[in-house]
Structures are given as structure tokens and as C-alpha cells.
PDB file of C-alpha atoms and ligand atoms in Angstrom:
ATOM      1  CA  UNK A  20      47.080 -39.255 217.505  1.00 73.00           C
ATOM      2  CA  UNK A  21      43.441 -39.474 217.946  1.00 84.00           C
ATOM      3  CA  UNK A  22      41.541 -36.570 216.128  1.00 91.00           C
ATOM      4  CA  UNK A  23      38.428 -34.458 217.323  1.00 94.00           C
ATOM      5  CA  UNK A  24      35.790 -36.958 215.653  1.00 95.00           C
ATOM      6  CA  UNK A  25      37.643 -40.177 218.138  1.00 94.00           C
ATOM      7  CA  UNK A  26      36.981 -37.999 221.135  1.00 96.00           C
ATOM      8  CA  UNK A  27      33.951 -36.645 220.532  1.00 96.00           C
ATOM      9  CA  UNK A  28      32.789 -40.168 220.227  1.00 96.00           C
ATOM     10  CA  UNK A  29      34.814 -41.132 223.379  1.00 97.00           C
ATOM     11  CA  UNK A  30      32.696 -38.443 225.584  1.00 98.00           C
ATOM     12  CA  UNK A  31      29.684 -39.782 224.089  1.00 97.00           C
ATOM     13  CA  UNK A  32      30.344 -43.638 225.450  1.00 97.00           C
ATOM     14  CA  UNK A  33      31.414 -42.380 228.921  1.00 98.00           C
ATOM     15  CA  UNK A  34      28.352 -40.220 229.028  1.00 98.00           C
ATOM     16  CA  UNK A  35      25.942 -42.215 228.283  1.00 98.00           C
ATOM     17  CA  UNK A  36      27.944 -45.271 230.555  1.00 98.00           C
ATOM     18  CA  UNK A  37      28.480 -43.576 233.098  1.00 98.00           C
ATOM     19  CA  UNK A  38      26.146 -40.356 234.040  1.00 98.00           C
ATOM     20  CA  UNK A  39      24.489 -40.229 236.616  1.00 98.00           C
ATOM     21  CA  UNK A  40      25.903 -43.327 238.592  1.00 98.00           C
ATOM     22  CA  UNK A  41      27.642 -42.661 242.294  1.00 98.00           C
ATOM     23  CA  UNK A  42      31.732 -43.267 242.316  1.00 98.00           C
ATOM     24  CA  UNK A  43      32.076 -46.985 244.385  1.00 97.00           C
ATOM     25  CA  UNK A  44      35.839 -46.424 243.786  1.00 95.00           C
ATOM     26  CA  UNK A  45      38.125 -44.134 242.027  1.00 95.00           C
ATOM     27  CA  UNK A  46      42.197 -45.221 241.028  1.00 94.00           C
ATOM     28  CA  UNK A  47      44.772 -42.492 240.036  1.00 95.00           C
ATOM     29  CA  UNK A  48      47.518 -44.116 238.910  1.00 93.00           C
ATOM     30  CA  UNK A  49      49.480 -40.953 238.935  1.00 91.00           C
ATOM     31  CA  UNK A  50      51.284 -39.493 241.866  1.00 90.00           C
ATOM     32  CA  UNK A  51      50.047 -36.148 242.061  1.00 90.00           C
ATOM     33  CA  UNK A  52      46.176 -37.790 242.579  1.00 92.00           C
ATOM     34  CA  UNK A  53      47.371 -40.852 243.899  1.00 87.00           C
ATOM     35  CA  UNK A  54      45.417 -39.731 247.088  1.00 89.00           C
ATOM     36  CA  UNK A  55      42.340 -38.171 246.021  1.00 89.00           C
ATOM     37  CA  UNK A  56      38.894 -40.208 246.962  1.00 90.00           C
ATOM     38  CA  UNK A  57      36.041 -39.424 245.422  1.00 95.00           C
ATOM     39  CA  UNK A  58      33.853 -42.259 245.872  1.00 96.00           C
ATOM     40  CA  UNK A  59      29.998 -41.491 247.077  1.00 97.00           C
ATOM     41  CA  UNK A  60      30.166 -38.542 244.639  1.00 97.00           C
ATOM     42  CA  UNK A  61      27.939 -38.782 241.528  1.00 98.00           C
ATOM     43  CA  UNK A  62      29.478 -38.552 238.080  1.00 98.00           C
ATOM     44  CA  UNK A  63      27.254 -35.259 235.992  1.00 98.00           C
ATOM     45  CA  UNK A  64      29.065 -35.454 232.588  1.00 98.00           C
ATOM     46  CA  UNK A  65      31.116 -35.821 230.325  1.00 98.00           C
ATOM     47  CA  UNK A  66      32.142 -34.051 227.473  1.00 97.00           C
ATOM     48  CA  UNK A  67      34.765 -33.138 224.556  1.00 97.00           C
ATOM     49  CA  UNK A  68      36.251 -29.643 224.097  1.00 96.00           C
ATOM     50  CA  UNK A  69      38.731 -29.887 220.731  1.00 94.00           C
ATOM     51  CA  UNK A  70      40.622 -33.006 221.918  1.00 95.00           C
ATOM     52  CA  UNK A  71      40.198 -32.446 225.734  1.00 97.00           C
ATOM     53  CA  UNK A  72      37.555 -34.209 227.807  1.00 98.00           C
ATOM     54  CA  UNK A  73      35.766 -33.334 231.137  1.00 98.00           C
ATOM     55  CA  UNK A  74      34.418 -35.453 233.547  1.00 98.00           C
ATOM     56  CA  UNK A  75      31.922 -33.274 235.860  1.00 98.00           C
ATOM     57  CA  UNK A  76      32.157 -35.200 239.422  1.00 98.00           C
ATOM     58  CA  UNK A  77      29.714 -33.758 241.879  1.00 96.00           C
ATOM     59  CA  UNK A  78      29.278 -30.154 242.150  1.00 94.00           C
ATOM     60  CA  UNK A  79      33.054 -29.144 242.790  1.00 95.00           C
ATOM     61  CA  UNK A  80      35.805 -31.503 240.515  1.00 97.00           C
ATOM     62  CA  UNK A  81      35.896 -31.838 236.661  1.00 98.00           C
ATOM     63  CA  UNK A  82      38.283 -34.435 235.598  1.00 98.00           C
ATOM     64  CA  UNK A  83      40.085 -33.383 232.274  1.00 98.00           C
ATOM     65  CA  UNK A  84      41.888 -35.790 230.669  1.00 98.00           C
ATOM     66  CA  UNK A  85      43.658 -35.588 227.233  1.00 97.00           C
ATOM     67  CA  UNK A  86      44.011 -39.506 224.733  1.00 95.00           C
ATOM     68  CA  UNK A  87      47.329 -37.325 223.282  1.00 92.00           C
ATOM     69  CA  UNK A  88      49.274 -39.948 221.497  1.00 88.00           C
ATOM     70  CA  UNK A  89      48.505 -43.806 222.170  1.00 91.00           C
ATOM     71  CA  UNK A  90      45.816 -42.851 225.162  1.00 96.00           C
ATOM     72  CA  UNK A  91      42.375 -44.597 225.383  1.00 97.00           C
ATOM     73  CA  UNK A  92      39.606 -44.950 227.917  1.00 98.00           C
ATOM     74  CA  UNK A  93      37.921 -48.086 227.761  1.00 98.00           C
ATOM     75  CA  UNK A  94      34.321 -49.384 229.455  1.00 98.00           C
ATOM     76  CA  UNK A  95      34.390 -52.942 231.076  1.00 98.00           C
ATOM     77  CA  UNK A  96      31.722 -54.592 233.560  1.00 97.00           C
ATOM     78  CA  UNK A  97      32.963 -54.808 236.833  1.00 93.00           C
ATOM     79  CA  UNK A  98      33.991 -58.977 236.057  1.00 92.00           C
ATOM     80  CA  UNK A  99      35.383 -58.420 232.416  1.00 96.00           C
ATOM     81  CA  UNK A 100      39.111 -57.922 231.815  1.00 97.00           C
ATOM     82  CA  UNK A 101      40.704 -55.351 230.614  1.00 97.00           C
ATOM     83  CA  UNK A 102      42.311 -55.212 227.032  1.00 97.00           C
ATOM     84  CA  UNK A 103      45.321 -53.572 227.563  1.00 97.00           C
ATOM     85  CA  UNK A 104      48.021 -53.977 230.120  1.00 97.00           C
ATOM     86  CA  UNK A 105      47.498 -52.849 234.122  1.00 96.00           C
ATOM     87  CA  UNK A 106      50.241 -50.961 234.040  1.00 96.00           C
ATOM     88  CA  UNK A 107      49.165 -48.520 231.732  1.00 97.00           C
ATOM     89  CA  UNK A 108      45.897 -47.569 233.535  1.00 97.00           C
ATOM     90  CA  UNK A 109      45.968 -43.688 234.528  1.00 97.00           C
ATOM     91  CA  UNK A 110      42.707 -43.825 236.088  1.00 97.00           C
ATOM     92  CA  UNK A 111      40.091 -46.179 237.059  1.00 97.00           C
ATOM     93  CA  UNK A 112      36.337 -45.160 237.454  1.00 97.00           C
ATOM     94  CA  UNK A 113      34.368 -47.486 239.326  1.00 97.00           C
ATOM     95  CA  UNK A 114      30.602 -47.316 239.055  1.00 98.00           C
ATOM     96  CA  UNK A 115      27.821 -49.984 239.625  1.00 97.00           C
ATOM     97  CA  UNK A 116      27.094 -50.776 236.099  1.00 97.00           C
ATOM     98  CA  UNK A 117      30.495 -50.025 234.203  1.00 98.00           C
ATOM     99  CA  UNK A 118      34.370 -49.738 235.317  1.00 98.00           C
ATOM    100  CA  UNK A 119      35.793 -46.830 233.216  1.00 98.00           C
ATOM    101  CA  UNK A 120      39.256 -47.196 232.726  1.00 98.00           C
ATOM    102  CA  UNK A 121      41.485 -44.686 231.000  1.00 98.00           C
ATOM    103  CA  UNK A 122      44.921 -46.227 229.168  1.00 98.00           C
ATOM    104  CA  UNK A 123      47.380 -44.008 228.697  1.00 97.00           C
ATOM    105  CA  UNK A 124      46.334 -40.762 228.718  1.00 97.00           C
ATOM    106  CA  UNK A 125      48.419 -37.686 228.066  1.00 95.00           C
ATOM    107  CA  UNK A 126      46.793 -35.455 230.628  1.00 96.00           C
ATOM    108  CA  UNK A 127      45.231 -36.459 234.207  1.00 96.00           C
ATOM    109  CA  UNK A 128      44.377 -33.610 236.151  1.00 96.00           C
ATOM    110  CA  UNK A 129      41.633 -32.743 238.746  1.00 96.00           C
ATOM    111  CA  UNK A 130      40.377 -29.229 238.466  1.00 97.00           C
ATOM    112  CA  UNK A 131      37.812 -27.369 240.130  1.00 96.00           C
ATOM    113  CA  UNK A 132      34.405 -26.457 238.292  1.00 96.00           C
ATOM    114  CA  UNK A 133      35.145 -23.241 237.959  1.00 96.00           C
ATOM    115  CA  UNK A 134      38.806 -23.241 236.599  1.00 97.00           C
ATOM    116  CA  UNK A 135      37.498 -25.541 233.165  1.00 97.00           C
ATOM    117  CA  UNK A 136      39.334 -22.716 231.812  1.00 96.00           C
ATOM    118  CA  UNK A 137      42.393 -22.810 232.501  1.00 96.00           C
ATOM    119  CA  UNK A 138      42.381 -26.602 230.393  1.00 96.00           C
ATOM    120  CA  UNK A 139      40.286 -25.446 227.623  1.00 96.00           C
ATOM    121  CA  UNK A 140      40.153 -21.768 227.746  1.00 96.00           C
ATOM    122  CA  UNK A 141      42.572 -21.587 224.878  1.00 96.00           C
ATOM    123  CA  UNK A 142      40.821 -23.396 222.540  1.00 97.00           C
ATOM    124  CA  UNK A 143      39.969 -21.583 219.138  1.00 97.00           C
ATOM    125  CA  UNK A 144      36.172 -22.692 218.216  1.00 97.00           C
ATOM    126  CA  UNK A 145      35.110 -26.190 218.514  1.00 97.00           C
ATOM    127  CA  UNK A 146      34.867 -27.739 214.996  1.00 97.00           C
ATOM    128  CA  UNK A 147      32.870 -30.608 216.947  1.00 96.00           C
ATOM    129  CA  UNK A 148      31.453 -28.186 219.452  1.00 94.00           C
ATOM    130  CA  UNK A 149      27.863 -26.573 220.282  1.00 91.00           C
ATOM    131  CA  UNK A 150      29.283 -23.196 220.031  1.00 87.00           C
ATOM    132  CA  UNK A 151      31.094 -23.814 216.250  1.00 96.00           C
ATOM    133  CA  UNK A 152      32.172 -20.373 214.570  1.00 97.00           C
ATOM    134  CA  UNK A 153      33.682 -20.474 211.271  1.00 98.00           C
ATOM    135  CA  UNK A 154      34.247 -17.261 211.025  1.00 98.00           C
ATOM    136  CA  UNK A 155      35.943 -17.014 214.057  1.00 98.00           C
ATOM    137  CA  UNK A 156      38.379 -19.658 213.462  1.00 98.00           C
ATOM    138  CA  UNK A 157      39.017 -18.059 209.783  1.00 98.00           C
ATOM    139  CA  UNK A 158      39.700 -14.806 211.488  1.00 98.00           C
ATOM    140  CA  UNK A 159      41.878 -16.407 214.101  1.00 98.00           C
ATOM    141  CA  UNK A 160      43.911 -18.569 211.012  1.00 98.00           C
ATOM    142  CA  UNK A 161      44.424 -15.441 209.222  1.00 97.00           C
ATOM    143  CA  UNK A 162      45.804 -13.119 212.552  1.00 97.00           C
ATOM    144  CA  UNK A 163      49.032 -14.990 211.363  1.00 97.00           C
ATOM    145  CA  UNK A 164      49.034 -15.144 207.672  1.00 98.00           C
ATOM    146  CA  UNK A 165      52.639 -16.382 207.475  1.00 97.00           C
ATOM    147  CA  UNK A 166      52.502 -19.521 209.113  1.00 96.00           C
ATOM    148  CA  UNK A 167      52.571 -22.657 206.970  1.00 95.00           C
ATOM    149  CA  UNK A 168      49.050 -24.062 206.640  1.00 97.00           C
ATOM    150  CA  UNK A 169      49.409 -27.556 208.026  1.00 96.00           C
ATOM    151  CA  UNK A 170      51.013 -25.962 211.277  1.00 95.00           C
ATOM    152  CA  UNK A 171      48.252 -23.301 211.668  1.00 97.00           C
ATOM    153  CA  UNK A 172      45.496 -26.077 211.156  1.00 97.00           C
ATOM    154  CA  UNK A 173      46.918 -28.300 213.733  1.00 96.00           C
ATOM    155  CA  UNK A 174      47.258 -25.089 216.280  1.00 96.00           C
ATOM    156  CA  UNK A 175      44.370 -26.031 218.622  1.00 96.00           C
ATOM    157  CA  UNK A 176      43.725 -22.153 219.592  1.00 97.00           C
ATOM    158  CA  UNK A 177      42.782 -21.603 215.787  1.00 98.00           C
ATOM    159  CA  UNK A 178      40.286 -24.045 215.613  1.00 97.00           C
ATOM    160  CA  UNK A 179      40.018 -27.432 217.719  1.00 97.00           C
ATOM    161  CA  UNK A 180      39.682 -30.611 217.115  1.00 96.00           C
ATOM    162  CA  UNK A 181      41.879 -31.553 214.033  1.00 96.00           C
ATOM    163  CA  UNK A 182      44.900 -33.801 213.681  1.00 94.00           C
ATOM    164  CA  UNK A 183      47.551 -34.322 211.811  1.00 95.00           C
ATOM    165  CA  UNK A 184      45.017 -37.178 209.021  1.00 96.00           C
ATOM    166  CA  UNK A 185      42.699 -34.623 208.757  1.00 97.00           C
ATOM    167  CA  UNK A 186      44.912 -31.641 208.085  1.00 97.00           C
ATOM    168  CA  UNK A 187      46.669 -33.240 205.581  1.00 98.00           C
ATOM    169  CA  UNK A 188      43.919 -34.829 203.651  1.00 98.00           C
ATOM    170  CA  UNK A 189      42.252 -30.970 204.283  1.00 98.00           C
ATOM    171  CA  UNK A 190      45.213 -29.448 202.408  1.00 98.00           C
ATOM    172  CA  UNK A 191      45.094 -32.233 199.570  1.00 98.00           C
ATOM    173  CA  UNK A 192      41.210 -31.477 198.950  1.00 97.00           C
ATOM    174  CA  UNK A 193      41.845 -27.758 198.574  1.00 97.00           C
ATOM    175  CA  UNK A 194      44.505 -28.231 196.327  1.00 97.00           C
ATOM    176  CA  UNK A 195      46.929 -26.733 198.931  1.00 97.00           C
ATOM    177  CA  UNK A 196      50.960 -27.422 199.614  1.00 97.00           C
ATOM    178  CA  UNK A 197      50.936 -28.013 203.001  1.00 97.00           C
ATOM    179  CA  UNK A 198      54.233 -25.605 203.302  1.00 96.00           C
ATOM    180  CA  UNK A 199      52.201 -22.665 201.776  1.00 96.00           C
ATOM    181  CA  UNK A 200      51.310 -19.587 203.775  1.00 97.00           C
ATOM    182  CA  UNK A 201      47.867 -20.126 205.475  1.00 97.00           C
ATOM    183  CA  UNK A 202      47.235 -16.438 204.484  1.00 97.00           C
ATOM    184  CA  UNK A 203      47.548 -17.267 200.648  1.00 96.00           C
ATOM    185  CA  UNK A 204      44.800 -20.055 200.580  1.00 95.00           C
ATOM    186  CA  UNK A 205      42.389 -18.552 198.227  1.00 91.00           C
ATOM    187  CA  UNK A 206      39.456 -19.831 199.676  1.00 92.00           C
ATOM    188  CA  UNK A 207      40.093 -20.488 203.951  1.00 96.00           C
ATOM    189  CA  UNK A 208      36.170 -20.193 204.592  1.00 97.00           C
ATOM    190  CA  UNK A 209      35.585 -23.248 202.105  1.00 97.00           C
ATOM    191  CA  UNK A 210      38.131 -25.116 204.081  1.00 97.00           C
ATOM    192  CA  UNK A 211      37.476 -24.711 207.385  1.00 98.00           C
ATOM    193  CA  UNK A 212      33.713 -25.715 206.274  1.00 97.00           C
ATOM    194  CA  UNK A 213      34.840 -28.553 204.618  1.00 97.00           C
ATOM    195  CA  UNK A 214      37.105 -29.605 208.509  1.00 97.00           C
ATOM    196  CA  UNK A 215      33.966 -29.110 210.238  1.00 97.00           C
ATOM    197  CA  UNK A 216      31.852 -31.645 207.701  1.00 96.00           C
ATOM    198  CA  UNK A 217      34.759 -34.171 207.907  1.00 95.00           C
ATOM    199  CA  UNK A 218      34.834 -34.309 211.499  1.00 95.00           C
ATOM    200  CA  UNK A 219      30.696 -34.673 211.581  1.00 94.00           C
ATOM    201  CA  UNK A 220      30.932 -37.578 208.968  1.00 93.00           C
ATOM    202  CA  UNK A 221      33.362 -39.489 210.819  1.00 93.00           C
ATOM    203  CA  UNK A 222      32.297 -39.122 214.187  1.00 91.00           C
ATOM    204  CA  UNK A 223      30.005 -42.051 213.884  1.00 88.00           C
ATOM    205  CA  UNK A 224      32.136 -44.649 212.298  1.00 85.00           C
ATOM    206  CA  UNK A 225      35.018 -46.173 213.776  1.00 80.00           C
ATOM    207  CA  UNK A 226      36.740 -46.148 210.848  1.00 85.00           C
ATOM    208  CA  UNK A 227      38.023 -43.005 209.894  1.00 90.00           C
ATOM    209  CA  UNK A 228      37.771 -41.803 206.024  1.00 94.00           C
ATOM    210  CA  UNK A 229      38.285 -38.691 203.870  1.00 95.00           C
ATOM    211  CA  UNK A 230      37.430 -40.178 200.906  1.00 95.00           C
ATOM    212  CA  UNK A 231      34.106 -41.642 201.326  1.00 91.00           C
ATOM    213  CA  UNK A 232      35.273 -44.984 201.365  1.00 93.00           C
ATOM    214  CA  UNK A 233      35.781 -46.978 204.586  1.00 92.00           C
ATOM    215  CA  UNK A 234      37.299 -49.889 202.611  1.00 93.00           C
ATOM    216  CA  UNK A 235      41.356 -50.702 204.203  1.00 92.00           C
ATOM    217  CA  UNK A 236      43.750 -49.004 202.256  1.00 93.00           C
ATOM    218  CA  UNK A 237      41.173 -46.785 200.326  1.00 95.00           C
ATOM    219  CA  UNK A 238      40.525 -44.160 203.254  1.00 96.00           C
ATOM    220  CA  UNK A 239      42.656 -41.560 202.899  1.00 97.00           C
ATOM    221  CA  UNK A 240      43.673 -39.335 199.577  1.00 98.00           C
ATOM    222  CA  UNK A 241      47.529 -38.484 200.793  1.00 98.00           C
ATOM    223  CA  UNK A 242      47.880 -39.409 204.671  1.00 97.00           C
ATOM    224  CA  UNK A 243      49.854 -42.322 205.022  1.00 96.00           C
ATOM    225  CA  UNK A 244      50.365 -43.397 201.650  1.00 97.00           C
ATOM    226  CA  UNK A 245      53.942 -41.985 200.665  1.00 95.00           C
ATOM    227  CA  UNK A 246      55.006 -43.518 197.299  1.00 96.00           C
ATOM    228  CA  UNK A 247      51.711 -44.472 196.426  1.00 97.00           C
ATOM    229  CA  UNK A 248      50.098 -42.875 193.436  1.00 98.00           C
ATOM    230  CA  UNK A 249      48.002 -39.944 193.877  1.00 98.00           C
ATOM    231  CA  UNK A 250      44.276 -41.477 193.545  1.00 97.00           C
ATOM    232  CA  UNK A 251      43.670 -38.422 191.590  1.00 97.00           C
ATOM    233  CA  UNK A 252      46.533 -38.039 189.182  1.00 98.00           C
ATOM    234  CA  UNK A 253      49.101 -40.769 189.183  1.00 98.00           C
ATOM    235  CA  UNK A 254      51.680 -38.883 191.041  1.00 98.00           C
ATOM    236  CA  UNK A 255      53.749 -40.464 193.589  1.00 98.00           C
ATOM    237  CA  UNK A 256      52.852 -39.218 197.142  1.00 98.00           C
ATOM    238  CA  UNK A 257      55.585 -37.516 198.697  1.00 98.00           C
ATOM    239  CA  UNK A 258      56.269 -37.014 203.169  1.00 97.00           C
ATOM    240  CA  UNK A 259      58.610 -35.350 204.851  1.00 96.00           C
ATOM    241  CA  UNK A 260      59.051 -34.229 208.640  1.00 94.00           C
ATOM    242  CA  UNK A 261      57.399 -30.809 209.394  1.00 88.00           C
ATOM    243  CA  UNK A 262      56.994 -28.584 212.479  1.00 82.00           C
ATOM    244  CA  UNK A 263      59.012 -27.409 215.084  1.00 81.00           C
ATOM    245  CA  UNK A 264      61.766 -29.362 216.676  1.00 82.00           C
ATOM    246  CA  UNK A 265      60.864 -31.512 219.185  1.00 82.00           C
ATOM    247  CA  UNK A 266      57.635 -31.813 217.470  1.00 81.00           C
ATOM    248  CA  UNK A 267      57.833 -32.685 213.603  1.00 87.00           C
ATOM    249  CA  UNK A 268      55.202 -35.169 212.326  1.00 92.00           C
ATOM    250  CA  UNK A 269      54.842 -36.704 209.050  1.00 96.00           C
ATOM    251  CA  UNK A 270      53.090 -34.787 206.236  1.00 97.00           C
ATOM    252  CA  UNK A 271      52.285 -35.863 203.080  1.00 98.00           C
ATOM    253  CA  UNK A 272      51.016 -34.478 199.522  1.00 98.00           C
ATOM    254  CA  UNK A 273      50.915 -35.051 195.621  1.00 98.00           C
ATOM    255  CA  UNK A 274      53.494 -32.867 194.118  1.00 98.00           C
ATOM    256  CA  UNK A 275      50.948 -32.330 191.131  1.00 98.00           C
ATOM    257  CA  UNK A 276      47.454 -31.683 192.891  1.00 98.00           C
ATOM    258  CA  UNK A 277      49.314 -29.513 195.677  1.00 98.00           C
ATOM    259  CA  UNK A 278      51.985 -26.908 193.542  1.00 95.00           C
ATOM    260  CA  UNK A 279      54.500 -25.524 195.892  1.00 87.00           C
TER     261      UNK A 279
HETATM  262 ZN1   ZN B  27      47.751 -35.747 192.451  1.00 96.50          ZN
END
């Protein structure tokens, strides 16, 4: 699942690609827009909200669109081909310069300007955002001090933009079980920092990394790397399914750096 830091950079290409150009040809591939037109209108924006992005088409529509698990958007000329099968195009922006094609995606909706809200209204602050309150999303993490940490991290009205790397390799660097209560962490404001400086180290790079190295195999301390030793202390690295049903993901920790 693509973290806050992949669409941040994703909102970024397709701004600077595509703002400002006039629509020559719009494609939903899904049936609820399947007869929307918007060419002739002119393309304002884009931008990322947590991991939600918004297209701003002329002065009424804002396309929101959502990567989710295995979605993508991708920027071809107008004569190059396209990387990944027709099939699983959602929606194609045509402009002059640059075909904008999004693979994929979780969400495709068309909302009017003035009901952003009702997409993104629930988001807790933006780790990746403008607007970024720590002390907000440490007051909102703590309104439910029960919760197990790695749930209430990946809870996108506590604070957006974070995924299920990050919040593991967040728990591992503050010594954390990521089963314990959120509202035991000694030290929440030192973590939520440390999310926000994470996200703004990575956004650049393609290559995602927690540990300051963007060598293969050496970018993570715990995510993905069950029955590998700890980097830190030798213990094996231990995952198991968390969440609720329906919607358990992977997490992983070192049994010694990360006390139950
Ligand atoms: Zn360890």
C-alpha cells in the first residue's frame, strides 16, 4: 500500500505535468462516470490530502482519487505506451503535452468544489500537509488510549498519511510493541515528530527507507524482514496478522527491542 510520502510525490508529478493545460479528452473507465465529458475545461491542481488526491478541473469538479492497494497514475506522451495493462486504466486524462493515466485506483469519484469534504474532511492532520499539527494528532491518538498503537497510527482521522512500513518501523524506533496501548507510549509527541520527519525524508527518493540506507535489503529495521535478525540486537524478527477482520495486515517487531 502506497504511504503518504508515494502520494505526495504523485500530486507533485501530475501538478507540475499537467496544470494549467485544457482537457482534449477525458476516459472513466468506471460506470458511474462512464459518461461524464469534461474536455475544454482546464485542469487547476492537484494535490495530496493523507493518501487522497484532488484534481481541481475548472471552477466546479475536483477529481479525488485514492492509489489504495496496487493503484498508480502514470504520465505518458500522447505516442508512448503505456506500462501496464489497458484494462486496468480507471481514468485517462488527456492533455496536449502529457496523457495522465491512472492504474488501478481504489477510489474514482467526481465531486463538486465545494463538497472536498466529504472525501477528506475526516482526515486527522496532514503529516505531509501545509496545515501539519502535532499536537493535534497527539491529542486525537490519545482520545482513545486503549487502542493498540499500530492500529491507532494507521487510523487516517488521527493523523494522515502513514502506512502500514512506516508504522511499524515507527513502533520499532520508539522501542514500542506494536500490540501496546497507544495511551502507554511514554513519549507520543517524540513519535509523531519522528512520522512527520520520515515521511519528509522519503518523499524525494523513490526508494523508500527508515534506516538511512537506500541499499536493497538494508531499508527497513523490522518491516518485511520476519526471521531475519534484528539489525540492532540479533533477535529474530517476528509477524503476525493484526487488525480487524476483514482487514488484518502483516506486522512485524524484535521481541527484544519491542517488550510486550
Ligand atoms: Zn532487537
Amino acid at each position: 500500500m502506497p504511504e503518504g510520502d508515494t502520494v505526495w510525490r504523485t500530486a507533485r508529478s501530475l501538478d507540475q505535468a499537467l496544470s494549467g493545460s485544457t482537457l482534449t479528452g477525458v476516459n472513466f473507465r468506471v460506470p458511474e462516470l462512464a459518461t461524464v465529458d469534461l474536455t475544454g475545461q482546464m485542469i487547476n491542481e492537484t494535490l495530496a490530502r493523507g493518501k487522497h488526491l484532488l484534481t481541481r478541473i475548472g471552477t466546479d469538479h475536483t477529481l479525488h482519487t485514492h492509489l489504495k492497494m496496487e493503484g498508480a497514475w502514470h504520465l505518458y506522451r500522447p505516442e508512448s505506451p503505456w506500462r501496464r495493462p489497458r484494462h486496468e486504466a480507471r481514468v485517462v486524462l488527456r492533455t496536449p503535452r502529457w496523457n495522465a493515466v491512472g492504474f488501478a485506483l481504489g477510489v474514482v469519484e467526481l465531486l463538486a468544489r465545494d463538497d472536498e469534504h466529504s472525501a477528506v474532511g475526516h482526515l486527522g492532520p496532514d503529516l505531509l500537509g501545509p496545515d501539519w499539527d502535532p499536537a493535534e494528532a497527539v491529542r486525537r491518538l490519545l482520545a482513545a488510549p486503549d487502542r493498540p498503537l499500530v492500529e491507532a497510527l494507521l487510523d487516517q482521522r488521527n493523523l494522515a498519511g502513514l502506512g502500514n512500513l512506516y508504522v511499524n518501523e515507527l513502533c520499532f524506533l520508539s522501542g514500542a510493541h506494536p500490540r501496546s496501548r497507544v495511551g502507554d507510549l511514554p513519549d507520543l509527541t517524540r513519535l509523531v515528530h519522528r512520522a512527520a520527519a520520515l515521511l519528509r525524508a522519503n518523499r524525494e527518493r523513490t526508494e523508500q527507507a527508515t534506516t538511512g540506507d537506500t541499499r536493497r535489503g538494508h531499508t527497513t529495521w523490522v518491516y518485511r524482514r520476519e526471521r531475519a535478525a534484528c539489525r540492532r540486537c540479533g533477535t529474530r524478527i517476528e509477524v503476525a496478522m493484526t487488525g480487524p477482520a476483514g482487514r488484518e495486515r502483516a506486522t512485524y517487531w524484535c521481541p527484544a527491542c519491542q517488550p510486550a
